[in-house]
């Protein structure tokens, strides 16, 4: 049944059943400028004007419009002979126009001159088989809840189109044909076509999306992940599950003040909700307020009475190679203490001393002896002195500052703190700068012994290393961090590396290896001096590069393989109080501003 009233037509018919009842509207009301489809309104517009030149993803402003918009691109290939004949006629018209202007003594129209040159170039590429011609129709259907809302939405779409020099016109009196043209029916009822070549048409295809891809049909339903923020381009939610990626590591690169620590605190807090155990290496006391709020533990290295014995064996680990692995770590520790790897003779002497000092404490490869008190660093230096080898004596002399000298307070006693719990923060703020690298290594070693423990293999653990450049500037420390990044996945753990010296990290092979072993990569605002290195390492486009240079605090890019999207970290008021380090927002005047 069709009802006509003052230019309005209403189409009613038998109510469909089955799938059609779910998809098809009950009725369609047609007016000259809009449709009423079901309980919503729709208006179709036609793209009638195009810019002279287009770049990749030139339809992106329309595709990323936050409202509901159906965009249909109808493509019809032109046969070669037809395309050649049309180009020949067009070039003849241009040439005739130019000759007419020249014959009358007038200046040639620059628009005609440019069009003639473009037509000649296109004809040459078609003749060589480098391009083909297509008839293309581009149509937009805007949806809204009400008529006034529809008018406003159409104005916004026209403005978005104008930003890319696209001219759009409403399909007046042809709204029904326009609506069906933008449905997935492969029919063009408007036939408002424009000729395009292969290059322009290829650049129009939406090969990328501002949002992360949706799960494919048949994929298992997503059950994990945390909120990273919102997408500034599409207003969509950026929800990411690092535990569903090929590895669980992430890297956060940003300049100072870009909001990297703020973002990581939000991820930690939201991961704790899901039962993930978190350990943080914190050089600047940015995480204790978060730990206090959630009932976590804090180990403040450098305070009087806080001791770490690097010769401790993992409690409860009864694997036969425990002593061997502890000896290998002591080689790494000594290299970090000295600032370089000792020569071969000193390394051999150190290996003998490690075996001797454990034997003197009654500890052997037998796990039954591992509960006995471990020797101290001064015992290791004494074993080197007793070796009799000049290389051993030289190494013992170089260890004096950490055994009996200015830096011995951290090592001159048994371990005083064995933290445990769902959140453990290792604070390095009280350590002198000369011991920051060593403190980071000792904290990571203690964390790794927990991660590597055979008990509870299904427990997810997150290890966060803030200001990782402190460790990565040392060769042996960088190797230790790299080994952690490689081995964490097999232990159901994830490593988060945070650094503000992106250029220095990416300039070393080990730094690039740590970054490449992170399936989740977060880039926040970058310094102009470092953006070239970051763009080359992550394959950033020109637009992504500009985004990172002008991003506000908390804005950046999430990259994982071929998936990448912009996001802006968001938080509730309660989360913001725990994550911020802005002095104006803190009640404790002793806090300092480092990030957001």
Coordinates of C-alpha atoms in Angstrom, one line a residue:
X1 CA 0.0 0.0 0.0
X2 CA 1.3 3.5 -0.9
X3 CA 0.0 6.7 0.8
X4 CA 0.8 10.1 -0.7
X5 CA 0.4 13.3 1.2
X6 CA 2.0 16.6 0.3
X7 CA 5.1 15.1 -1.2
X8 CA 5.3 12.4 1.5
X9 CA 5.0 8.8 0.6
X10 CA 4.6 6.0 3.1
X11 CA 5.3 2.4 2.0
X12 CA 3.6 -0.3 4.1
X13 CA 3.3 -3.9 3.3
X14 CA 2.9 -7.4 4.8
X15 CA 5.1 -7.8 7.9
X16 CA 8.0 -10.1 6.9
X17 CA 9.1 -13.0 9.0
X18 CA 12.3 -14.8 9.9
X19 CA 15.6 -12.9 9.2
X20 CA 13.7 -10.3 7.1
X21 CA 11.6 -9.4 10.2
X22 CA 14.8 -8.6 12.1
X23 CA 16.5 -6.6 9.3
X24 CA 13.8 -4.9 7.3
X25 CA 11.9 -1.9 8.7
X26 CA 8.1 -2.1 9.2
X27 CA 7.6 1.0 7.0
X28 CA 9.5 3.7 5.1
X29 CA 8.3 7.3 5.0
X30 CA 9.8 9.3 2.2
X31 CA 10.0 13.1 2.0
X32 CA 12.0 15.2 -0.5
X33 CA 14.9 15.6 1.9
X34 CA 14.9 12.7 4.3
X35 CA 13.5 9.3 5.0
X36 CA 11.9 7.9 8.1
X37 CA 13.0 4.3 8.4
X38 CA 11.5 2.5 11.4
X39 CA 12.1 4.8 14.4
X40 CA 15.0 6.7 12.9
X41 CA 15.7 9.3 10.2
X42 CA 18.1 9.1 7.3
X43 CA 19.3 11.5 4.6
X44 CA 21.4 10.7 1.6
X45 CA 24.0 13.0 0.0
X46 CA 26.0 12.7 -3.2
X47 CA 29.6 13.6 -3.6
X48 CA 29.6 15.9 -6.7
X49 CA 33.0 17.7 -6.5
X50 CA 36.4 16.2 -5.9
X51 CA 39.8 17.8 -5.3
X52 CA 42.4 18.0 -8.1
X53 CA 44.8 15.7 -6.2
X54 CA 44.1 13.2 -3.5
X55 CA 46.5 11.3 -1.1
X56 CA 46.3 8.0 0.7
X57 CA 43.1 7.5 2.8
X58 CA 41.5 10.7 1.5
X59 CA 38.1 9.4 2.8
X60 CA 39.4 9.1 6.4
X61 CA 37.7 12.3 7.7
X62 CA 34.3 10.8 6.6
X63 CA 35.1 7.2 7.8
X64 CA 36.1 8.5 11.2
X65 CA 33.1 10.8 11.7
X66 CA 31.8 9.8 15.2
X67 CA 28.1 9.5 14.2
X68 CA 26.3 6.8 12.2
X69 CA 27.2 7.2 8.5
X70 CA 26.8 4.7 5.7
X71 CA 29.4 5.3 2.9
X72 CA 28.9 3.5 -0.4
X73 CA 31.5 3.5 -3.2
X74 CA 30.2 2.1 -6.5
X75 CA 32.9 1.3 -9.1
X76 CA 32.4 0.4 -12.7
X77 CA 35.4 -0.3 -14.9
X78 CA 35.6 1.4 -18.3
X79 CA 36.6 -0.8 -21.2
X80 CA 39.9 0.2 -22.7
X81 CA 38.6 1.4 -26.1
X82 CA 35.8 3.5 -24.5
X83 CA 38.4 5.0 -22.0
X84 CA 40.8 5.9 -24.9
X85 CA 38.0 7.4 -27.0
X86 CA 36.8 9.6 -24.1
X87 CA 40.3 10.8 -23.3
X88 CA 40.9 11.6 -26.9
X89 CA 37.7 13.7 -27.2
X90 CA 38.5 15.4 -23.9
X91 CA 42.0 16.3 -25.0
X92 CA 40.7 17.6 -28.3
X93 CA 38.3 19.9 -26.4
X94 CA 41.1 21.2 -24.3
X95 CA 43.3 21.8 -27.3
X96 CA 40.6 23.6 -29.1
X97 CA 39.9 25.8 -26.2
X98 CA 43.6 26.7 -25.9
X99 CA 43.9 27.5 -29.6
X100 CA 40.8 29.6 -29.5
X101 CA 42.2 31.7 -26.6
X102 CA 45.6 32.0 -28.3
X103 CA 44.1 33.0 -31.7
X104 CA 42.1 35.8 -30.0
X105 CA 45.1 37.1 -28.2
X106 CA 43.8 36.1 -24.8
X107 CA 45.8 34.4 -22.0
X108 CA 45.2 30.7 -21.7
X109 CA 43.0 29.7 -18.8
X110 CA 45.3 28.2 -16.2
X111 CA 42.6 25.7 -15.2
X112 CA 42.3 24.5 -18.8
X113 CA 46.0 24.3 -19.1
X114 CA 46.3 22.2 -16.0
X115 CA 43.4 19.9 -17.0
X116 CA 45.0 19.4 -20.5
X117 CA 48.4 18.4 -18.9
X118 CA 46.6 16.0 -16.5
X119 CA 44.7 14.4 -19.4
X120 CA 47.9 14.0 -21.5
X121 CA 49.6 12.4 -18.5
X122 CA 46.7 10.1 -17.9
X123 CA 46.5 9.1 -21.6
X124 CA 50.2 8.2 -21.5
X125 CA 49.8 6.0 -18.5
X126 CA 46.8 4.3 -19.9
X127 CA 48.6 3.6 -23.2
X128 CA 51.5 2.0 -21.2
X129 CA 49.1 -0.1 -19.2
X130 CA 50.1 1.7 -15.9
X131 CA 46.5 2.9 -15.2
X132 CA 42.9 2.2 -16.1
X133 CA 39.7 4.3 -15.9
X134 CA 36.7 3.7 -13.7
X135 CA 33.3 5.3 -13.3
X136 CA 32.9 5.9 -9.6
X137 CA 29.9 7.0 -7.5
X138 CA 30.3 8.1 -3.9
X139 CA 27.2 8.3 -1.7
X140 CA 26.7 9.1 2.0
X141 CA 23.6 8.2 4.1
X142 CA 23.5 10.0 7.5
X143 CA 21.3 8.5 10.3
X144 CA 19.8 10.3 13.3
X145 CA 17.1 9.8 15.9
X146 CA 15.1 13.0 15.1
X147 CA 14.7 15.4 12.3
X148 CA 16.5 18.3 14.0
X149 CA 19.3 16.0 14.9
X150 CA 19.5 14.8 11.3
X151 CA 19.9 18.4 10.1
X152 CA 22.8 18.9 12.5
X153 CA 24.4 15.6 11.6
X154 CA 24.2 16.4 7.8
X155 CA 25.9 19.8 8.5
X156 CA 28.7 18.1 10.4
X157 CA 29.2 15.6 7.5
X158 CA 29.3 18.4 5.0
X159 CA 32.0 20.1 7.1
X160 CA 34.0 16.9 7.3
X161 CA 33.8 16.5 3.5
X162 CA 34.8 20.1 2.9
X163 CA 38.0 19.5 5.0
X164 CA 39.2 17.2 2.2
X165 CA 37.8 19.5 -0.6
X166 CA 34.9 17.2 -1.3
X167 CA 31.6 18.9 -2.4
X168 CA 28.4 17.1 -1.4
X169 CA 24.8 17.8 -2.3
X170 CA 21.6 16.3 -0.9
X171 CA 19.7 13.8 -3.1
X172 CA 16.6 15.9 -3.1
X173 CA 13.5 14.1 -4.3
X174 CA 15.5 10.9 -4.6
X175 CA 16.0 9.9 -1.0
X176 CA 14.6 6.5 -1.4
X177 CA 16.9 5.7 -4.3
X178 CA 19.8 7.2 -2.3
X179 CA 19.0 5.0 0.7
X180 CA 18.9 1.8 -1.3
X181 CA 22.1 2.8 -3.1
X182 CA 24.0 2.9 0.2
X183 CA 22.6 -0.5 1.3
X184 CA 24.8 -3.6 0.6
X185 CA 22.7 -4.5 -2.5
X186 CA 25.2 -3.6 -5.2
X187 CA 22.7 -1.3 -7.0
X188 CA 23.3 2.3 -7.9
X189 CA 19.9 4.1 -8.1
X190 CA 21.4 7.6 -8.4
X191 CA 24.0 7.1 -11.1
X192 CA 25.9 10.3 -10.2
X193 CA 29.3 9.0 -11.5
X194 CA 32.7 10.5 -11.9
X195 CA 35.7 9.1 -13.9
X196 CA 38.8 8.2 -11.8
X197 CA 42.0 6.5 -12.6
X198 CA 43.5 3.5 -10.7
X199 CA 45.7 5.6 -8.4
X200 CA 42.9 7.9 -7.1
X201 CA 40.5 5.0 -6.7
X202 CA 43.0 2.8 -4.8
X203 CA 43.7 5.7 -2.4
X204 CA 39.9 5.9 -1.6
X205 CA 39.7 2.4 -0.2
X206 CA 39.5 2.2 3.6
X207 CA 42.5 -0.1 4.0
X208 CA 43.1 1.1 7.6
X209 CA 40.8 1.9 10.5
X210 CA 41.2 4.4 13.3
X211 CA 40.1 1.7 15.7
X212 CA 41.5 -1.7 16.6
X213 CA 40.1 -4.5 14.4
X214 CA 37.1 -6.3 15.8
X215 CA 37.3 -10.1 16.4
X216 CA 36.7 -12.2 13.3
X217 CA 33.7 -14.5 13.2
X218 CA 34.5 -17.8 14.8
X219 CA 37.1 -16.3 17.2
X220 CA 36.6 -17.1 20.9
X221 CA 34.9 -14.3 22.8
X222 CA 37.2 -11.8 24.5
X223 CA 37.2 -12.1 28.3
X224 CA 40.2 -10.2 29.4
X225 CA 41.9 -6.9 28.8
X226 CA 41.8 -3.4 30.4
X227 CA 40.7 0.0 29.3
X228 CA 43.5 2.0 27.8
X229 CA 41.4 5.0 26.9
X230 CA 39.4 6.4 24.1
X231 CA 40.2 7.0 20.4
X232 CA 40.3 10.8 19.8
X233 CA 39.5 10.2 16.1
X234 CA 36.4 8.0 16.4
X235 CA 35.4 8.4 20.1
X236 CA 35.6 4.6 20.4
X237 CA 36.9 2.6 23.3
X238 CA 40.4 1.3 23.2
X239 CA 40.3 -1.9 25.1
X240 CA 43.5 -4.0 25.0
X241 CA 44.4 -7.5 26.4
X242 CA 48.2 -7.8 26.5
X243 CA 47.8 -11.4 27.8
X244 CA 46.1 -12.4 24.5
X245 CA 49.1 -11.3 22.4
X246 CA 52.0 -13.4 21.1
X247 CA 54.0 -12.3 24.2
X248 CA 52.9 -10.3 27.3
X249 CA 55.6 -7.6 27.2
X250 CA 55.1 -3.9 26.6
X251 CA 57.3 -0.9 26.1
X252 CA 56.3 2.7 26.8
X253 CA 58.4 5.4 25.2
X254 CA 57.8 9.1 25.8
X255 CA 59.5 12.3 26.7
X256 CA 59.5 13.6 30.3
X257 CA 56.1 14.9 31.3
X258 CA 54.1 13.1 28.6
X259 CA 52.1 11.0 31.0
X260 CA 53.9 7.6 30.7
X261 CA 53.9 6.8 34.5
X262 CA 50.3 8.0 34.8
X263 CA 49.2 5.6 32.0
X264 CA 51.2 2.7 33.5
X265 CA 49.7 3.3 37.0
X266 CA 46.2 3.1 35.4
X267 CA 47.1 -0.2 33.7
X268 CA 48.5 -1.6 37.0
X269 CA 45.4 -0.6 39.0
X270 CA 43.1 -2.2 36.4
X271 CA 45.2 -5.3 36.1
X272 CA 45.0 -5.8 39.9
X273 CA 41.3 -6.0 39.6
X274 CA 41.8 -9.2 37.5
X275 CA 44.1 -10.9 40.0
X276 CA 47.4 -10.1 38.3
X277 CA 50.4 -9.8 40.7
X278 CA 52.5 -6.7 40.0
X279 CA 56.1 -5.8 40.9
X280 CA 57.4 -2.3 40.2
X281 CA 61.0 -1.0 40.1
X282 CA 60.4 2.7 41.0
X283 CA 63.4 5.1 40.8
X284 CA 61.5 8.3 41.8
X285 CA 58.9 7.2 44.5
X286 CA 56.0 7.6 42.1
X287 CA 54.2 4.4 43.0
X288 CA 54.1 4.2 46.9
X289 CA 50.8 6.1 47.1
X290 CA 49.2 3.6 44.8
X291 CA 50.7 0.7 46.8
X292 CA 49.4 2.1 50.1
X293 CA 45.9 2.5 48.6
X294 CA 45.7 -1.1 47.5
X295 CA 47.5 -2.7 50.4
X296 CA 50.8 -3.4 48.6
X297 CA 54.3 -3.7 49.9
X298 CA 57.1 -1.1 49.6
X299 CA 60.8 -1.9 49.8
X300 CA 62.8 1.4 50.1
X301 CA 66.4 0.5 49.1
X302 CA 68.9 3.0 50.6
X303 CA 67.2 3.6 53.9
X304 CA 69.2 2.7 57.0
X305 CA 68.7 -1.0 57.9
X306 CA 67.5 -2.1 54.5
X307 CA 69.8 -4.8 53.2
X308 CA 69.9 -7.0 50.1
X309 CA 72.2 -10.0 50.0
X310 CA 72.8 -10.9 46.3
X311 CA 74.1 -14.3 47.3
X312 CA 70.7 -15.5 48.6
X313 CA 69.3 -18.6 47.0
X314 CA 65.6 -18.7 45.9
X315 CA 63.5 -20.0 48.8
X316 CA 61.7 -23.2 48.0
X317 CA 63.5 -23.7 44.6
X318 CA 64.7 -27.3 44.6
X319 CA 65.9 -27.5 41.1
X320 CA 69.5 -29.0 40.7
X321 CA 70.9 -26.0 38.8
X322 CA 69.9 -23.3 41.4
X323 CA 73.5 -22.8 42.6
X324 CA 74.8 -22.6 39.0
X325 CA 72.3 -19.9 38.1
X326 CA 73.1 -17.9 41.2
X327 CA 76.8 -18.0 40.2
X328 CA 76.0 -16.7 36.7
X329 CA 74.0 -13.8 38.3
X330 CA 76.9 -12.9 40.5
X331 CA 79.0 -12.6 37.3
X332 CA 76.4 -10.1 36.0
X333 CA 76.3 -8.2 39.3
X334 CA 80.1 -7.8 39.5
X335 CA 80.2 -6.5 35.9
X336 CA 77.5 -3.9 36.8
X337 CA 79.4 -2.9 40.0
X338 CA 82.6 -2.4 38.1
X339 CA 81.0 -0.7 35.1
X340 CA 82.4 -3.3 32.6
X341 CA 83.0 -7.0 32.2
X342 CA 86.2 -8.1 34.1
X343 CA 89.0 -9.6 32.0
X344 CA 89.1 -13.4 31.6
X345 CA 91.6 -14.0 34.4
X346 CA 89.4 -12.1 36.9
X347 CA 86.2 -13.9 35.7
X348 CA 87.9 -17.2 36.3
X349 CA 89.0 -16.1 39.8
X350 CA 85.4 -14.9 40.5
X351 CA 84.0 -18.3 39.4
X352 CA 86.4 -20.1 41.8
X353 CA 85.6 -17.8 44.6
X354 CA 81.8 -18.2 44.2
X355 CA 82.1 -22.0 44.5
X356 CA 84.5 -21.7 47.5
X357 CA 82.3 -19.3 49.4
X358 CA 79.2 -21.4 49.1
X359 CA 81.2 -24.5 50.1
X360 CA 82.4 -22.7 53.2
X361 CA 78.8 -21.9 54.1
X362 CA 77.9 -25.6 53.8
X363 CA 75.9 -25.0 50.6
X364 CA 76.4 -27.4 47.7
X365 CA 74.4 -28.5 44.6
X366 CA 72.3 -30.7 46.9
X367 CA 68.9 -28.8 47.4
X368 CA 68.8 -30.1 51.0
X369 CA 71.6 -27.7 51.9
X370 CA 70.0 -24.6 50.4
X371 CA 68.2 -23.6 53.5
X372 CA 71.4 -22.7 55.3
X373 CA 72.3 -19.0 55.7
X374 CA 73.9 -17.7 52.5
X375 CA 77.3 -16.0 52.5
X376 CA 77.6 -12.2 52.1
X377 CA 79.4 -10.1 49.5
X378 CA 82.3 -9.5 52.0
X379 CA 82.7 -13.3 52.2
X380 CA 83.1 -13.4 48.5
X381 CA 85.7 -10.7 48.6
X382 CA 87.6 -12.7 51.3
X383 CA 87.5 -15.8 49.1
X384 CA 89.1 -13.8 46.3
X385 CA 91.8 -12.5 48.7
X386 CA 92.5 -16.1 49.8
X387 CA 92.7 -17.4 46.2
X388 CA 96.4 -16.4 45.8
X389 CA 96.0 -15.5 42.2
X390 CA 97.0 -11.8 41.4
X391 CA 93.9 -11.5 39.2
X392 CA 91.7 -12.5 42.2
X393 CA 93.5 -10.0 44.5
X394 CA 93.0 -7.2 41.9
X395 CA 89.3 -8.0 41.6
X396 CA 88.9 -8.1 45.4
X397 CA 90.6 -4.7 45.6
X398 CA 88.1 -3.2 43.1
X399 CA 85.2 -4.5 45.1
X400 CA 86.3 -2.8 48.3
X401 CA 83.9 0.2 47.9
X402 CA 80.9 -2.2 48.0
X403 CA 82.3 -4.4 50.7
X404 CA 83.8 -2.0 53.3
X405 CA 83.6 1.4 51.6
X406 CA 81.0 4.1 50.9
X407 CA 78.6 1.8 49.1
X408 CA 78.6 -1.1 51.5
X409 CA 75.5 -0.2 53.5
X410 CA 73.2 -2.1 51.0
X411 CA 75.3 -5.3 51.1
X412 CA 76.8 -5.6 54.5
X413 CA 74.2 -7.9 56.1
X414 CA 71.6 -10.6 55.4
X415 CA 68.5 -9.6 53.4
X416 CA 66.1 -7.7 55.7
X417 CA 63.0 -7.6 53.4
X418 CA 61.4 -10.4 51.5
X419 CA 58.2 -8.7 50.2
X420 CA 55.2 -10.6 49.0
X421 CA 51.7 -9.7 47.9
X422 CA 49.7 -8.6 44.9
X423 CA 51.7 -5.3 44.5
X424 CA 55.3 -4.9 45.5
X425 CA 57.1 -1.6 44.8
X426 CA 60.9 -1.4 44.9
X427 CA 61.7 2.2 45.6
X428 CA 65.2 3.4 44.6
X429 CA 64.7 7.1 45.6
X430 CA 67.0 6.9 48.6
X431 CA 69.9 5.3 46.7
X432 CA 72.7 7.5 45.5
X433 CA 72.9 7.9 41.7
X434 CA 76.0 5.6 41.7
X435 CA 73.9 2.8 43.1
X436 CA 70.7 3.3 41.0
X437 CA 71.8 0.8 38.3
X438 CA 72.8 -1.8 40.9
X439 CA 69.6 -1.3 42.9
X440 CA 67.6 -1.8 39.7
X441 CA 69.4 -5.0 39.0
X442 CA 69.0 -6.3 42.6
X443 CA 65.3 -5.5 42.5
X444 CA 64.8 -7.2 39.2
X445 CA 66.7 -10.3 40.4
X446 CA 64.5 -10.6 43.5
X447 CA 61.4 -10.2 41.3
X448 CA 62.6 -12.7 38.8
X449 CA 63.2 -15.3 41.5
X450 CA 59.5 -15.0 42.3
X451 CA 58.5 -15.1 38.7
X452 CA 60.7 -18.1 38.0
X453 CA 59.5 -20.1 41.0
X454 CA 58.0 -23.4 40.0
X455 CA 55.0 -22.9 42.3
X456 CA 51.7 -21.4 40.9
X457 CA 52.7 -21.5 37.2
X458 CA 49.3 -20.2 36.2
X459 CA 49.5 -17.0 38.2
X460 CA 49.9 -14.0 35.9
X461 CA 52.6 -11.6 37.0
X462 CA 53.4 -8.1 35.6
X463 CA 56.9 -6.7 36.1
X464 CA 57.2 -2.9 35.6
X465 CA 60.6 -1.2 35.2
X466 CA 60.3 2.5 35.3
X467 CA 63.1 4.6 33.9
X468 CA 64.6 1.5 32.3
X469 CA 67.5 3.5 30.8
X470 CA 69.2 3.3 34.2
X471 CA 69.8 -0.4 33.6
X472 CA 70.0 -0.3 29.8
X473 CA 72.9 2.1 29.8
X474 CA 75.0 -0.7 31.3
X475 CA 75.8 -3.5 28.9
X476 CA 75.4 -6.4 31.4
X477 CA 72.3 -4.8 32.8
X478 CA 70.8 -4.5 29.4
X479 CA 71.5 -8.2 28.7
X480 CA 69.8 -9.1 32.0
X481 CA 66.7 -7.1 30.9
X482 CA 66.8 -8.7 27.5
X483 CA 66.9 -12.2 29.0
X484 CA 63.8 -11.3 31.1
X485 CA 61.9 -10.1 28.1
X486 CA 62.7 -13.3 26.2
X487 CA 61.8 -15.7 29.1
X488 CA 58.8 -13.9 30.7
X489 CA 56.2 -15.4 28.4
X490 CA 57.0 -19.0 29.2
X491 CA 56.5 -18.1 32.9
X492 CA 53.1 -16.4 32.3
X493 CA 54.6 -13.1 33.1
X494 CA 54.8 -9.8 31.3
X495 CA 57.5 -7.1 31.3
X496 CA 56.7 -3.4 31.0
X497 CA 59.7 -1.2 30.1
X498 CA 59.3 2.5 30.6
X499 CA 61.9 5.0 29.4
X500 CA 62.1 8.7 28.4
X501 CA 65.4 8.3 26.5
X502 CA 63.9 6.7 23.4
X503 CA 66.8 7.7 21.1
X504 CA 69.5 6.2 23.3
X505 CA 67.5 2.9 23.8
X506 CA 66.9 2.5 20.1
X507 CA 70.5 3.3 19.2
X508 CA 71.7 0.1 20.8
X509 CA 71.2 -3.5 19.5
X510 CA 70.1 -4.7 23.0
X511 CA 67.7 -1.8 23.3
X512 CA 66.1 -2.5 19.9
X513 CA 65.9 -6.2 20.9
X514 CA 64.0 -5.4 24.1
X515 CA 61.6 -3.1 22.1
X516 CA 61.1 -5.7 19.4
X517 CA 60.3 -8.4 22.0
X518 CA 57.3 -6.3 23.2
X519 CA 54.1 -7.2 21.5
X520 CA 52.4 -4.1 22.9
X521 CA 54.2 -0.8 22.2
X522 CA 53.0 2.5 23.6
X523 CA 54.3 5.8 22.1
X524 CA 53.3 9.0 23.8
X525 CA 54.6 12.5 23.1
X526 CA 58.1 12.5 21.7
X527 CA 60.8 15.1 21.7
X528 CA 61.7 16.6 18.3
X529 CA 65.3 15.4 18.7
X530 CA 64.1 11.8 19.1
X531 CA 61.1 11.6 16.8
X532 CA 63.3 10.6 13.8
X533 CA 64.7 7.5 15.5
X534 CA 61.2 6.6 16.8
X535 CA 59.6 7.0 13.4
X536 CA 62.3 4.9 11.7
X537 CA 62.1 2.1 14.4
X538 CA 58.3 1.9 14.4
X539 CA 57.6 2.7 10.7
X540 CA 55.4 5.7 11.6
X541 CA 53.5 7.6 8.9
X542 CA 53.7 11.4 8.6
X543 CA 50.4 11.8 10.4
X544 CA 51.5 9.5 13.3
X545 CA 54.7 11.4 13.5
X546 CA 52.9 14.8 13.8
X547 CA 50.5 13.2 16.3
X548 CA 53.4 12.3 18.6
X549 CA 55.0 15.7 18.3
X550 CA 51.8 17.6 19.2
X551 CA 50.1 15.1 21.5
X552 CA 48.7 16.3 24.8
X553 CA 49.6 14.5 28.1
X554 CA 48.2 11.0 28.0
X555 CA 47.7 10.9 24.2
X556 CA 49.7 8.6 22.0
X557 CA 49.7 5.5 19.8
X558 CA 49.1 1.8 20.7
X559 CA 51.0 -0.4 18.3
X560 CA 50.9 -4.2 18.1
X561 CA 52.2 -5.7 14.9
X562 CA 50.1 -4.3 12.0
X563 CA 47.4 -3.0 14.4
X564 CA 47.8 0.6 15.6
X565 CA 45.4 3.2 16.9
X566 CA 45.6 6.5 18.6
X567 CA 44.3 6.7 22.2
X568 CA 43.9 9.1 25.1
X569 CA 44.2 7.7 28.6
X570 CA 41.1 8.4 30.7
X571 CA 40.5 7.8 34.4
X572 CA 38.0 8.2 37.1
X573 CA 38.5 10.7 39.9
X574 CA 39.5 8.0 42.3
X575 CA 42.1 6.6 39.8
X576 CA 43.4 10.1 39.0
X577 CA 44.1 10.8 42.7
X578 CA 46.3 7.6 42.9
X579 CA 48.0 8.1 39.5
X580 CA 48.8 11.8 39.3
X581 CA 52.1 13.3 40.3
X582 CA 51.1 16.9 39.7
X583 CA 52.1 18.9 42.8
X584 CA 49.0 21.0 42.5
X585 CA 46.8 17.9 43.0
X586 CA 48.8 16.3 45.8
X587 CA 48.3 16.8 49.5
X588 CA 51.8 15.6 50.2
X589 CA 54.2 18.6 49.6
X590 CA 57.1 16.2 49.3
X591 CA 55.9 14.7 46.0
X592 CA 57.6 15.9 42.9
X593 CA 56.1 16.3 39.4
X594 CA 57.6 13.8 36.9
X595 CA 54.8 12.9 34.5
X596 CA 51.1 13.7 34.4

